[in-house]
Tab-separated table of N, CA and C in Angstrom:
chain	number	residue	atom	x	y	z
A	1180	MET	N	68.204	-80.729	49.941
A	1180	MET	CA	67.455	-80.871	51.163
A	1180	MET	C	66.489	-79.729	51.365
A	1181	GLY	N	66.839	-78.548	50.876
A	1181	GLY	CA	65.985	-77.395	51.056
A	1181	GLY	C	64.631	-77.584	50.416
A	1182	GLY	N	64.559	-78.275	49.266
A	1182	GLY	CA	63.283	-78.499	48.574
A	1182	GLY	C	62.367	-79.393	49.385
A	1183	SER	N	62.931	-80.372	50.064
A	1183	SER	CA	62.150	-81.300	50.858
A	1183	SER	C	61.520	-80.587	52.049
A	1184	GLU	N	62.276	-79.689	52.671
A	1184	GLU	CA	61.761	-78.953	53.816
A	1184	GLU	C	60.639	-78.016	53.400
A	1185	ALA	N	60.746	-77.390	52.252
A	1185	ALA	CA	59.704	-76.496	51.742
A	1185	ALA	C	58.443	-77.299	51.433
A	1186	SER	N	58.630	-78.498	50.891
A	1186	SER	CA	57.487	-79.356	50.587
A	1186	SER	C	56.753	-79.755	51.862
A	1187	THR	N	57.481	-80.071	52.923
A	1187	THR	CA	56.867	-80.443	54.193
A	1187	THR	C	56.084	-79.270	54.763
A	1188	GLN	N	56.653	-78.052	54.686
A	1188	GLN	CA	55.948	-76.882	55.187
A	1188	GLN	C	54.691	-76.605	54.365
A	1189	LEU	N	54.754	-76.846	53.073
A	1189	LEU	CA	53.590	-76.657	52.206
A	1189	LEU	C	52.489	-77.663	52.573
A	1190	GLU	N	52.868	-78.919	52.857
A	1190	GLU	CA	51.895	-79.927	53.274
A	1190	GLU	C	51.247	-79.549	54.591
A	1191	LEU	N	52.046	-79.061	55.552
A	1191	LEU	CA	51.501	-78.631	56.831
A	1191	LEU	C	50.538	-77.456	56.654
A	1192	ALA	N	50.877	-76.514	55.779
A	1192	ALA	CA	50.004	-75.367	55.520
A	1192	ALA	C	48.680	-75.846	54.907
A	1193	ALA	N	48.737	-76.830	54.017
A	1193	ALA	CA	47.522	-77.364	53.388
A	1193	ALA	C	46.650	-78.070	54.419
A	1194	ILE	N	47.272	-78.831	55.301
A	1194	ILE	CA	46.513	-79.524	56.353
A	1194	ILE	C	45.856	-78.503	57.280
A	1195	PHE	N	46.595	-77.448	57.648
A	1195	PHE	CA	46.041	-76.422	58.521
A	1195	PHE	C	44.871	-75.708	57.843
A	1196	ALA	N	45.019	-75.387	56.560
A	1196	ALA	CA	43.944	-74.718	55.820
A	1196	ALA	C	42.697	-75.614	55.747
A	1197	ALA	N	42.891	-76.906	55.535
A	1197	ALA	CA	41.752	-77.834	55.496
A	1197	ALA	C	41.068	-77.883	56.860
A	1198	PHE	N	41.847	-77.902	57.927
A	1198	PHE	CA	41.283	-77.913	59.278
A	1198	PHE	C	40.440	-76.655	59.531
A	1199	VAL	N	40.969	-75.509	59.148
A	1199	VAL	CA	40.244	-74.250	59.336
A	1199	VAL	C	38.960	-74.255	58.509
A	1200	ALA	N	39.017	-74.749	57.284
A	1200	ALA	CA	37.833	-74.780	56.423
A	1200	ALA	C	36.743	-75.682	56.996
A	1201	VAL	N	37.118	-76.855	57.464
A	1201	VAL	CA	36.139	-77.790	58.028
A	1201	VAL	C	35.542	-77.226	59.318
A	1202	THR	N	36.358	-76.672	60.173
A	1202	THR	CA	35.877	-76.077	61.427
A	1202	THR	C	34.913	-74.935	61.141
A	1203	THR	N	35.242	-74.104	60.180
A	1203	THR	CA	34.366	-72.993	59.805
A	1203	THR	C	33.044	-73.501	59.265
A	1204	LEU	N	33.095	-74.525	58.438
A	1204	LEU	CA	31.876	-75.105	57.881
A	1204	LEU	C	30.965	-75.625	58.990
A	1205	PHE	N	31.514	-76.361	59.941
A	1205	PHE	CA	30.703	-76.874	61.050
A	1205	PHE	C	30.131	-75.732	61.894
A	1206	SER	N	30.892	-74.658	62.074
A	1206	SER	CA	30.393	-73.508	62.828
A	1206	SER	C	29.198	-72.881	62.129
A	1207	PHE	N	29.288	-72.710	60.793
A	1207	PHE	CA	28.173	-72.132	60.055
A	1207	PHE	C	26.943	-73.031	60.090
A	1208	VAL	N	27.143	-74.326	59.998
A	1208	VAL	CA	26.018	-75.264	60.064
A	1208	VAL	C	25.360	-75.185	61.437
A	1209	SER	N	26.154	-75.113	62.480
A	1209	SER	CA	25.623	-75.008	63.842
A	1209	SER	C	24.852	-73.713	64.036
A	1210	ILE	N	25.409	-72.595	63.559
A	1210	ILE	CA	24.724	-71.310	63.676
A	1210	ILE	C	23.416	-71.338	62.894
A	1211	GLY	N	23.452	-71.917	61.706
A	1211	GLY	CA	22.238	-72.017	60.889
A	1211	GLY	C	21.174	-72.871	61.549
A	1212	ALA	N	21.579	-73.946	62.177
A	1212	ALA	CA	20.610	-74.814	62.857
A	1212	ALA	C	19.972	-74.084	64.026
A	1213	ASN	N	20.755	-73.305	64.765
A	1213	ASN	CA	20.198	-72.530	65.877
A	1213	ASN	C	19.264	-71.444	65.370
A	1214	ALA	N	19.600	-70.832	64.248
A	1214	ALA	CA	18.763	-69.769	63.705
A	1214	ALA	C	17.414	-70.324	63.253
A	1215	LEU	N	17.395	-71.518	62.715
A	1215	LEU	CA	16.133	-72.112	62.269
A	1215	LEU	C	15.215	-72.392	63.446
A	1216	GLY	N	15.771	-72.688	64.590
A	1216	GLY	CA	14.967	-72.972	65.771
A	1216	GLY	C	14.409	-71.718	66.418
A	1217	GLY	N	14.852	-70.556	66.018
A	1217	GLY	CA	14.321	-69.314	66.557
A	1217	GLY	C	15.170	-68.727	67.667
A	1218	LYS	N	15.620	-69.551	68.596
A	1218	LYS	CA	16.431	-69.026	69.686
A	1218	LYS	C	17.339	-70.131	70.205
A	1219	ILE	N	18.316	-69.746	70.948
A	1219	ILE	CA	19.230	-70.707	71.558
A	1219	ILE	C	18.575	-71.200	72.839
A	1220	PRO	N	18.450	-72.502	72.993
A	1220	PRO	CA	17.765	-73.020	74.181
A	1220	PRO	C	18.563	-72.756	75.447
A	1221	GLU	N	17.834	-72.695	76.573
A	1221	GLU	CA	18.489	-72.540	77.866
A	1221	GLU	C	19.421	-73.714	78.107
A	1222	GLY	N	20.516	-73.467	78.760
A	1222	GLY	CA	21.458	-74.537	79.057
A	1222	GLY	C	22.204	-75.008	77.824
A	1223	ALA	N	22.387	-74.102	76.828
A	1223	ALA	CA	23.105	-74.489	75.625
A	1223	ALA	C	24.479	-75.009	76.009
A	1224	GLY	N	24.929	-76.005	75.335
A	1224	GLY	CA	26.196	-76.627	75.649
A	1224	GLY	C	26.018	-77.855	76.520
A	1225	VAL	N	24.797	-78.117	76.947
A	1225	VAL	CA	24.496	-79.283	77.762
A	1225	VAL	C	23.699	-80.248	76.896
A	1226	TYR	N	24.017	-81.528	76.969
A	1226	TYR	CA	23.280	-82.511	76.186
A	1226	TYR	C	21.851	-82.609	76.698
A	1227	PRO	N	20.877	-82.628	75.798
A	1227	PRO	CA	19.489	-82.726	76.244
A	1227	PRO	C	19.196	-84.117	76.801
A	1228	VAL	N	18.357	-84.162	77.815
A	1228	VAL	CA	17.939	-85.423	78.400
A	1228	VAL	C	16.444	-85.556	78.154
A	1229	LEU	N	16.054	-86.627	77.484
A	1229	LEU	CA	14.651	-86.855	77.218
A	1229	LEU	C	14.110	-87.797	78.275
A	1230	ALA	N	13.199	-87.328	79.076
A	1230	ALA	CA	12.616	-88.150	80.127
A	1230	ALA	C	11.512	-89.010	79.532
A	1231	ALA	N	11.571	-90.286	79.818
A	1231	ALA	CA	10.546	-91.201	79.322
A	1231	ALA	C	9.317	-91.107	80.206
A	1232	GLY	N	8.158	-91.289	79.585
A	1232	GLY	CA	6.909	-91.294	80.326
A	1232	GLY	C	6.754	-92.597	81.096
A	1233	GLU	N	5.755	-92.625	81.959
A	1233	GLU	CA	5.486	-93.830	82.728
A	1233	GLU	C	5.116	-94.974	81.786
A	1234	PRO	N	5.418	-96.206	82.178
A	1234	PRO	CA	5.057	-97.333	81.314
A	1234	PRO	C	3.542	-97.466	81.218
A	1235	ARG	N	3.059	-97.702	80.017
A	1235	ARG	CA	1.639	-97.940	79.810
A	1235	ARG	C	1.325	-99.426	79.831
A	1236	LEU	N	2.367	-100.252	79.944
A	1236	LEU	CA	2.192	-101.699	80.006
A	1236	LEU	C	2.555	-102.178	81.404
A	1237	ALA	N	1.850	-103.219	81.852
A	1237	ALA	CA	2.132	-103.799	83.168
A	1237	ALA	C	2.023	-105.306	83.073
A	1238	PRO	N	2.875	-106.017	83.824
A	1238	PRO	CA	2.791	-107.486	83.792
A	1238	PRO	C	1.556	-107.968	84.545
A	1239	VAL	N	1.016	-109.087	84.084
A	1239	VAL	CA	-0.113	-109.743	84.743
A	1239	VAL	C	0.327	-111.179	84.983
A	1240	GLY	N	0.586	-111.542	86.226
A	1240	GLY	CA	1.031	-112.901	86.526
A	1240	GLY	C	2.525	-113.071	86.368
A	1241	ASP	N	2.928	-114.334	86.226
A	1241	ASP	CA	4.344	-114.708	86.184
A	1241	ASP	C	4.787	-115.100	84.780
A	1242	ILE	N	6.102	-115.191	84.632
A	1242	ILE	CA	6.694	-115.717	83.404
A	1242	ILE	C	6.591	-117.236	83.446
A	1243	ILE	N	6.191	-117.820	82.347
A	1243	ILE	CA	6.157	-119.276	82.223
A	1243	ILE	C	7.259	-119.664	81.243
A	1244	GLY	N	8.166	-120.530	81.671
A	1244	GLY	CA	9.247	-120.988	80.810
A	1244	GLY	C	9.098	-122.465	80.511
A	1245	TYR	N	9.438	-122.859	79.292
A	1245	TYR	CA	9.301	-124.254	78.878
A	1245	TYR	C	10.208	-124.512	77.677
A	1246	PRO	N	10.533	-125.790	77.428
A	1246	PRO	CA	11.299	-126.097	76.211
A	1246	PRO	C	10.376	-125.993	74.999
A	1247	SER	N	10.875	-125.431	73.915
A	1247	SER	CA	10.041	-125.235	72.722
A	1247	SER	C	9.776	-126.534	71.968
A	1248	VAL	N	10.606	-127.522	72.167
A	1248	VAL	CA	10.433	-128.805	71.487
A	1248	VAL	C	9.831	-129.799	72.478
A	1249	PRO	N	8.640	-130.316	72.196
A	1249	PRO	CA	8.025	-131.283	73.121
A	1249	PRO	C	8.919	-132.513	73.287
A	1250	GLY	N	8.949	-133.016	74.498
A	1250	GLY	CA	9.736	-134.216	74.777
A	1250	GLY	C	11.114	-133.929	75.313
A	1251	LEU	N	11.586	-132.688	75.197
A	1251	LEU	CA	12.894	-132.352	75.764
A	1251	LEU	C	12.768	-132.275	77.281
A	1252	SER	N	13.859	-132.488	77.942
A	1252	SER	CA	13.896	-132.401	79.399
A	1252	SER	C	13.495	-130.994	79.829
A	1253	GLY	N	12.819	-130.874	80.948
A	1253	GLY	CA	12.383	-129.584	81.461
A	1253	GLY	C	13.444	-128.846	82.238
A	1254	ASP	N	14.710	-129.345	82.253
A	1254	ASP	CA	15.743	-128.655	83.020
A	1254	ASP	C	16.375	-127.506	82.246
A	1255	ARG	N	16.084	-127.386	80.957
A	1255	ARG	CA	16.563	-126.267	80.148
A	1255	ARG	C	15.388	-125.777	79.311
A	1256	ILE	N	15.281	-124.452	79.212
A	1256	ILE	CA	14.157	-123.871	78.491
A	1256	ILE	C	14.641	-122.878	77.443
A	1257	ASP	N	13.833	-122.666	76.423
A	1257	ASP	CA	14.142	-121.658	75.412
A	1257	ASP	C	12.894	-120.906	74.959
A	1258	ALA	N	11.777	-121.133	75.641
A	1258	ALA	CA	10.539	-120.433	75.308
A	1258	ALA	C	9.936	-119.830	76.575
A	1259	LEU	N	9.435	-118.612	76.449
A	1259	LEU	CA	8.828	-117.903	77.569
A	1259	LEU	C	7.473	-117.352	77.136
A	1260	THR	N	6.541	-117.322	78.061
A	1260	THR	CA	5.239	-116.706	77.825
A	1260	THR	C	4.850	-115.921	79.070
A	1261	PHE	N	4.259	-114.756	78.881
A	1261	PHE	CA	3.743	-113.953	79.979
A	1261	PHE	C	2.616	-113.082	79.440
A	1262	ILE	N	1.850	-112.511	80.361
A	1262	ILE	CA	0.715	-111.662	79.999
A	1262	ILE	C	1.055	-110.222	80.371
A	1263	ILE	N	0.710	-109.275	79.478
A	1263	ILE	CA	0.847	-107.851	79.774
A	1263	ILE	C	-0.505	-107.184	79.556
A	1264	ALA	N	-0.703	-106.068	80.233
A	1264	ALA	CA	-1.936	-105.303	80.105
A	1264	ALA	C	-1.603	-103.846	79.801
A	1265	ASN	N	-2.486	-103.192	79.056
A	1265	ASN	CA	-2.350	-101.766	78.783
A	1265	ASN	C	-3.048	-101.025	79.910
A	1266	THR	N	-2.269	-100.354	80.752
A	1266	THR	CA	-2.815	-99.623	81.893
A	1266	THR	C	-2.893	-98.130	81.630
A	1267	GLY	N	-2.445	-97.688	80.462
A	1267	GLY	CA	-2.438	-96.263	80.135
A	1267	GLY	C	-3.832	-95.754	79.829
A	1268	GLY	N	-4.033	-94.479	80.009
A	1268	GLY	CA	-5.330	-93.882	79.743
A	1268	GLY	C	-5.403	-93.196	78.398
A	1269	GLU	N	-4.427	-93.425	77.550
A	1269	GLU	CA	-4.358	-92.719	76.274
A	1269	GLU	C	-4.854	-93.563	75.109
A	1270	GLY	N	-5.651	-94.556	75.357
A	1270	GLY	CA	-6.153	-95.393	74.273
A	1270	GLY	C	-5.226	-96.554	73.993
A	1271	ALA	N	-5.286	-97.045	72.772
A	1271	ALA	CA	-4.529	-98.231	72.383
A	1271	ALA	C	-3.044	-97.922	72.222
A	1272	VAL	N	-2.217	-98.930	72.497
A	1272	VAL	CA	-0.781	-98.843	72.231
A	1272	VAL	C	-0.462	-99.841	71.118
A	1273	ASP	N	0.529	-99.513	70.319
A	1273	ASP	CA	0.919	-100.369	69.201
A	1273	ASP	C	2.095	-101.243	69.626
A	1274	LEU	N	1.803	-102.508	69.921
A	1274	LEU	CA	2.852	-103.426	70.364
A	1274	LEU	C	3.858	-103.747	69.255
A	1275	SER	N	3.501	-103.523	68.006
A	1275	SER	CA	4.454	-103.797	66.928
A	1275	SER	C	5.655	-102.859	66.991
A	1276	ARG	N	5.541	-101.767	67.713
A	1276	ARG	CA	6.639	-100.811	67.849
A	1276	ARG	C	7.456	-101.037	69.116
A	1277	ALA	N	7.108	-102.051	69.901
A	1277	ALA	CA	7.795	-102.319	71.164
A	1277	ALA	C	9.157	-102.965	70.930
A	1278	THR	N	10.053	-102.711	71.870
A	1278	THR	CA	11.353	-103.372	71.907
A	1278	THR	C	11.319	-104.354	73.067
A	1279	VAL	N	11.700	-105.609	72.805
A	1279	VAL	CA	11.684	-106.639	73.838
A	1279	VAL	C	13.112	-107.120	74.059
A	1280	THR	N	13.556	-107.046	75.332
A	1280	THR	CA	14.897	-107.460	75.719
A	1280	THR	C	14.782	-108.512	76.816
A	1281	VAL	N	15.602	-109.565	76.729
A	1281	VAL	CA	15.601	-110.635	77.725
A	1281	VAL	C	16.985	-110.706	78.366
A	1282	MET	N	16.996	-110.814	79.716
A	1282	MET	CA	18.239	-110.974	80.454
A	1282	MET	C	18.089	-112.148	81.409
A	1283	ALA	N	19.077	-113.025	81.413
A	1283	ALA	CA	19.094	-114.175	82.327
A	1283	ALA	C	20.554	-114.540	82.565
A	1284	GLY	N	21.023	-114.372	83.801
A	1284	GLY	CA	22.433	-114.660	84.096
A	1284	GLY	C	23.323	-113.780	83.241
A	1285	ASN	N	24.213	-114.387	82.466
A	1285	ASN	CA	25.085	-113.620	81.577
A	1285	ASN	C	24.533	-113.567	80.153
A	1286	TYR	N	23.269	-113.887	79.993
A	1286	TYR	CA	22.587	-113.889	78.703
A	1286	TYR	C	21.807	-112.594	78.537
A	1287	LEU	N	21.993	-111.917	77.420
A	1287	LEU	CA	21.257	-110.703	77.098
A	1287	LEU	C	20.930	-110.753	75.621
A	1288	GLU	N	19.665	-110.516	75.297
A	1288	GLU	CA	19.276	-110.559	73.891
A	1288	GLU	C	18.165	-109.544	73.636
A	1289	VAL	N	18.317	-108.769	72.566
A	1289	VAL	CA	17.257	-107.906	72.071
A	1289	VAL	C	16.586	-108.695	70.955
A	1290	LEU	N	15.306	-108.959	71.123
A	1290	LEU	CA	14.586	-109.843	70.213
A	1290	LEU	C	13.963	-109.078	69.053
A	1291	THR	N	13.759	-109.771	67.952
A	1291	THR	CA	13.056	-109.188	66.815
A	1291	THR	C	11.590	-109.623	66.873
A	1292	ARG	N	10.731	-108.831	66.298
A	1292	ARG	CA	9.306	-109.145	66.296
A	1292	ARG	C	8.992	-110.118	65.173
A	1293	SER	N	8.098	-111.051	65.454
A	1293	SER	CA	7.692	-112.062	64.485
A	1293	SER	C	6.186	-111.988	64.284
A	1294	GLU	N	5.743	-112.326	63.112
A	1294	GLU	CA	4.310	-112.403	62.810
A	1294	GLU	C	3.757	-113.781	63.157
A	1295	ASP	N	4.627	-114.776	63.322
A	1295	ASP	CA	4.204	-116.151	63.562
A	1295	ASP	C	3.791	-116.354	65.016
A	1296	LEU	N	2.789	-117.209	65.250
A	1296	LEU	CA	2.363	-117.526	66.607
A	1296	LEU	C	3.464	-118.266	67.362
A	1297	HIS	N	4.256	-119.079	66.655
A	1297	HIS	CA	5.401	-119.781	67.238
A	1297	HIS	C	6.655	-119.178	66.610
A	1298	PRO	N	7.249	-118.171	67.279
A	1298	PRO	CA	8.375	-117.455	66.667
A	1298	PRO	C	9.629	-118.305	66.552
A	1299	GLU	N	10.475	-117.904	65.636
A	1299	GLU	CA	11.790	-118.524	65.451
A	1299	GLU	C	12.695	-118.110	66.613
A	1300	PRO	N	13.837	-118.788	66.799
A	1300	PRO	CA	14.779	-118.371	67.847
A	1300	PRO	C	15.191	-116.905	67.691
A	1301	GLY	N	15.233	-116.201	68.821
A	1301	GLY	CA	15.620	-114.797	68.813
A	1301	GLY	C	14.483	-113.853	68.468
A	1302	ALA	N	13.228	-114.324	68.583
A	1302	ALA	CA	12.088	-113.494	68.186
A	1302	ALA	C	10.980	-113.548	69.241
A	1303	TRP	N	10.025	-112.632	69.115
A	1303	TRP	CA	8.866	-112.569	69.998
A	1303	TRP	C	7.626	-112.274	69.180
A	1304	THR	N	6.477	-112.606	69.731
A	1304	THR	CA	5.202	-112.341	69.077
A	1304	THR	C	4.137	-112.159	70.147
A	1305	THR	N	2.958	-111.747	69.741
A	1305	THR	CA	1.840	-111.591	70.668
A	1305	THR	C	0.683	-112.471	70.221
A	1306	SER	N	-0.287	-112.629	71.120
A	1306	SER	CA	-1.478	-113.397	70.782
A	1306	SER	C	-2.472	-112.553	69.993
A	1307	LEU	N	-2.224	-111.239	69.870
A	1307	LEU	CA	-3.116	-110.361	69.120
A	1307	LEU	C	-2.753	-110.372	67.646
A	1308	PRO	N	-3.749	-110.360	66.775
A	1308	PRO	CA	-3.445	-110.268	65.341
A	1308	PRO	C	-3.097	-108.836	64.963
A	1309	GLY	N	-2.328	-108.688	63.921
A	1309	GLY	CA	-1.998	-107.368	63.406
A	1309	GLY	C	-3.072	-106.899	62.441
A	1310	ASP	N	-3.213	-105.577	62.294
A	1310	ASP	CA	-4.170	-105.056	61.329
A	1310	ASP	C	-3.535	-105.010	59.943
A	1311	SER	N	-4.242	-104.444	58.976
A	1311	SER	CA	-3.746	-104.435	57.595
A	1311	SER	C	-2.464	-103.623	57.436
A	1312	ASP	N	-2.194	-102.705	58.381
A	1312	ASP	CA	-0.969	-101.897	58.335
A	1312	ASP	C	0.169	-102.525	59.128
A	1313	GLY	N	-0.083	-103.683	59.755
A	1313	GLY	CA	0.945	-104.341	60.552
A	1313	GLY	C	0.974	-103.905	62.003
A	1314	ASN	N	0.046	-103.046	62.417
A	1314	ASN	CA	-0.017	-102.591	63.806
A	1314	ASN	C	-0.671	-103.665	64.669
A	1315	VAL	N	-0.171	-103.816	65.884
A	1315	VAL	CA	-0.747	-104.742	66.861
A	1315	VAL	C	-1.234	-103.881	68.014
A	1316	LEU	N	-2.527	-103.568	67.993
A	1316	LEU	CA	-3.087	-102.622	68.947
A	1316	LEU	C	-3.626	-103.322	70.187
A	1317	LEU	N	-3.164	-102.849	71.351
A	1317	LEU	CA	-3.642	-103.319	72.639
A	1317	LEU	C	-4.366	-102.147	73.285
A	1318	ARG	N	-5.684	-102.278	73.419
A	1318	ARG	CA	-6.505	-101.189	73.940
A	1318	ARG	C	-6.381	-101.077	75.463
A	1319	THR	N	-6.700	-99.917	75.990
A	1319	THR	CA	-6.631	-99.670	77.426
A	1319	THR	C	-7.478	-100.686	78.179
A	1320	GLY	N	-6.892	-101.299	79.192
A	1320	GLY	CA	-7.594	-102.280	80.008
A	1320	GLY	C	-7.543	-103.695	79.470
A	1321	GLU	N	-7.085	-103.887	78.239
A	1321	GLU	CA	-6.992	-105.231	77.662
A	1321	GLU	C	-5.660	-105.875	77.998
A	1322	GLU	N	-5.648	-107.206	77.907
A	1322	GLU	CA	-4.440	-107.994	78.153
A	1322	GLU	C	-4.126	-108.824	76.916
A	1323	CYS	N	-2.857	-109.222	76.802
A	1323	CYS	CA	-2.487	-110.153	75.740
A	1323	CYS	C	-1.250	-110.940	76.168
A	1324	ALA	N	-1.091	-112.096	75.567
A	1324	ALA	CA	0.067	-112.952	75.843
A	1324	ALA	C	1.209	-112.563	74.909
A	1325	VAL	N	2.409	-112.606	75.459
A	1325	VAL	CA	3.626	-112.389	74.677
A	1325	VAL	C	4.399	-113.698	74.710
A	1326	HIS	N	4.778	-114.185	73.527
A	1326	HIS	CA	5.524	-115.436	73.392
A	1326	HIS	C	6.924	-115.108	72.905
A	1327	ILE	N	7.923	-115.645	73.605
A	1327	ILE	CA	9.326	-115.397	73.286
A	1327	ILE	C	10.016	-116.721	73.011
A	1328	ARG	N	10.879	-116.708	72.006
A	1328	ARG	CA	11.731	-117.871	71.719
A	1328	ARG	C	13.171	-117.399	71.769
A	1329	LEU	N	13.907	-117.880	72.766
A	1329	LEU	CA	15.306	-117.512	72.936
A	1329	LEU	C	16.163	-118.199	71.884
A	1330	ASP	N	17.336	-117.652	71.619
A	1330	ASP	CA	18.195	-118.288	70.611
A	1330	ASP	C	19.084	-119.380	71.186
A	1331	HIS	N	19.033	-119.594	72.508
A	1331	HIS	CA	19.707	-120.753	73.092
A	1331	HIS	C	19.031	-121.122	74.409
A	1332	LEU	N	19.320	-122.283	74.901
A	1332	LEU	CA	18.692	-122.789	76.124
A	1332	LEU	C	19.286	-122.128	77.362
A	1333	ILE	N	18.426	-121.894	78.359
A	1333	ILE	CA	18.881	-121.418	79.658
A	1333	ILE	C	18.390	-122.410	80.708
A	1334	PRO	N	19.055	-122.498	81.848
A	1334	PRO	CA	18.612	-123.442	82.879
A	1334	PRO	C	17.233	-123.080	83.423
A	1335	ALA	N	16.394	-124.081	83.608
A	1335	ALA	CA	15.096	-123.853	84.231
A	1335	ALA	C	15.332	-123.363	85.647
A	1336	GLY	N	14.506	-122.469	86.109
A	1336	GLY	CA	14.670	-121.890	87.430
A	1336	GLY	C	15.558	-120.660	87.436
A	1337	GLU	N	16.183	-120.352	86.314
A	1337	GLU	CA	17.027	-119.159	86.184
A	1337	GLU	C	16.149	-117.917	86.330
A	1338	THR	N	16.649	-116.914	87.021
A	1338	THR	CA	15.917	-115.658	87.114
A	1338	THR	C	16.005	-114.949	85.770
A	1339	VAL	N	14.844	-114.610	85.235
A	1339	VAL	CA	14.759	-113.981	83.925
A	1339	VAL	C	14.091	-112.622	84.089
A	1340	THR	N	14.641	-111.627	83.408
A	1340	THR	CA	14.036	-110.303	83.366
A	1340	THR	C	13.756	-109.970	81.917
A	1341	VAL	N	12.514	-109.616	81.637
A	1341	VAL	CA	12.111	-109.210	80.290
A	1341	VAL	C	11.687	-107.749	80.370
A	1342	ARG	N	12.171	-106.948	79.451
A	1342	ARG	CA	11.789	-105.542	79.356
A	1342	ARG	C	11.024	-105.355	78.056
A	1343	VAL	N	9.811	-104.856	78.180
A	1343	VAL	CA	9.003	-104.515	77.012
A	1343	VAL	C	8.872	-103.002	77.038
A	1344	ARG	N	9.418	-102.358	76.018
A	1344	ARG	CA	9.450	-100.890	76.003
A	1344	ARG	C	8.784	-100.352	74.751
A	1345	LEU	N	7.793	-99.491	74.977
A	1345	LEU	CA	7.176	-98.749	73.882
A	1345	LEU	C	7.958	-97.463	73.674
A	1346	PRO	N	8.022	-96.933	72.455
A	1346	PRO	CA	8.748	-95.683	72.231
A	1346	PRO	C	8.203	-94.565	73.128
A	1347	GLY	N	9.100	-93.869	73.816
A	1347	GLY	CA	8.721	-92.756	74.664
A	1347	GLY	C	8.312	-93.141	76.070
A	1348	ASP	N	8.233	-94.424	76.374
A	1348	ASP	CA	7.829	-94.890	77.703
A	1348	ASP	C	8.998	-95.536	78.416
A	1349	ARG	N	8.889	-95.611	79.734
A	1349	ARG	CA	9.812	-96.445	80.496
A	1349	ARG	C	9.444	-97.893	80.217
A	1350	PRO	N	10.396	-98.796	80.343
A	1350	PRO	CA	10.072	-100.201	80.047
A	1350	PRO	C	9.193	-100.828	81.116
A	1351	CYS	N	8.368	-101.756	80.672
A	1351	CYS	CA	7.597	-102.616	81.561
A	1351	CYS	C	8.516	-103.775	81.915
A	1352	LEU	N	8.738	-104.017	83.205
A	1352	LEU	CA	9.636	-105.085	83.636
A	1352	LEU	C	8.838	-106.288	84.085
A	1353	ILE	N	9.182	-107.435	83.526
A	1353	ILE	CA	8.583	-108.705	83.924
A	1353	ILE	C	9.750	-109.559	84.404
A	1354	ALA	N	9.749	-109.928	85.672
A	1354	ALA	CA	10.872	-110.675	86.222
A	1354	ALA	C	10.364	-111.849	87.027
A	1355	GLY	N	11.143	-112.907	87.039
A	1355	GLY	CA	10.808	-114.084	87.824
A	1355	GLY	C	11.622	-115.272	87.389
A	1356	GLN	N	11.366	-116.385	88.012
A	1356	GLN	CA	12.045	-117.620	87.631
A	1356	GLN	C	11.254	-118.276	86.510
A	1357	ALA	N	11.941	-118.567	85.445
A	1357	ALA	CA	11.290	-119.165	84.281
A	1357	ALA	C	11.411	-120.677	84.363
A	1358	GLY	N	10.294	-121.336	84.498
A	1358	GLY	CA	10.313	-122.801	84.592
A	1358	GLY	C	10.825	-123.231	85.954
A	1359	HIS	N	10.717	-124.491	86.202
A	1359	HIS	CA	11.177	-125.038	87.474
A	1359	HIS	C	12.049	-126.241	87.186
A	1360	PRO	N	13.258	-126.284	87.741
A	1360	PRO	CA	14.113	-127.451	87.513
A	1360	PRO	C	13.459	-128.703	88.084
A	1361	GLU	N	13.626	-129.791	87.360
A	1361	GLU	CA	13.047	-131.048	87.810
A	1361	GLU	C	13.800	-131.575	89.021
A	1362	ASP	N	13.070	-132.110	89.955
A	1362	ASP	CA	13.695	-132.657	91.177
A	1362	ASP	C	14.280	-134.020	90.928
């Protein structure tokens, strides 16, 4: 039995040594990272908060909701269209870098960008063409249509909120009732 107890103590010593080695390594990496920055920032130990700038995009008009397949009943929709404008004074914004999120009732979806004028389910696109680098530039004061295709149907008349967010900006909120239920 004595050999087993010595083995357990040896395992515990090895685990403790590994813990000390890893902790020391992380400490040196942290010290090195601070040294590269030149000085320790004020409020060290506090997580940094990055404040987003004002939105450079603004909604123009209302959300229009409709079924993507012609002939379907208008009481359920899966396609949305709305107009946005670049209100920023910093020149053109690249819409290809935007994140588009849709919320309706208990439905939430972050959409992917599409190059097609009629996007697949779960995607969005703009009426502006992309340049040779894939950028979709919306110049200051210009407007463009955004087309969204949801991945499932929602009731017409449902309150829908769309967030279009450019990197570093607060999101542009477009909210309203999408489509109108048939009487």
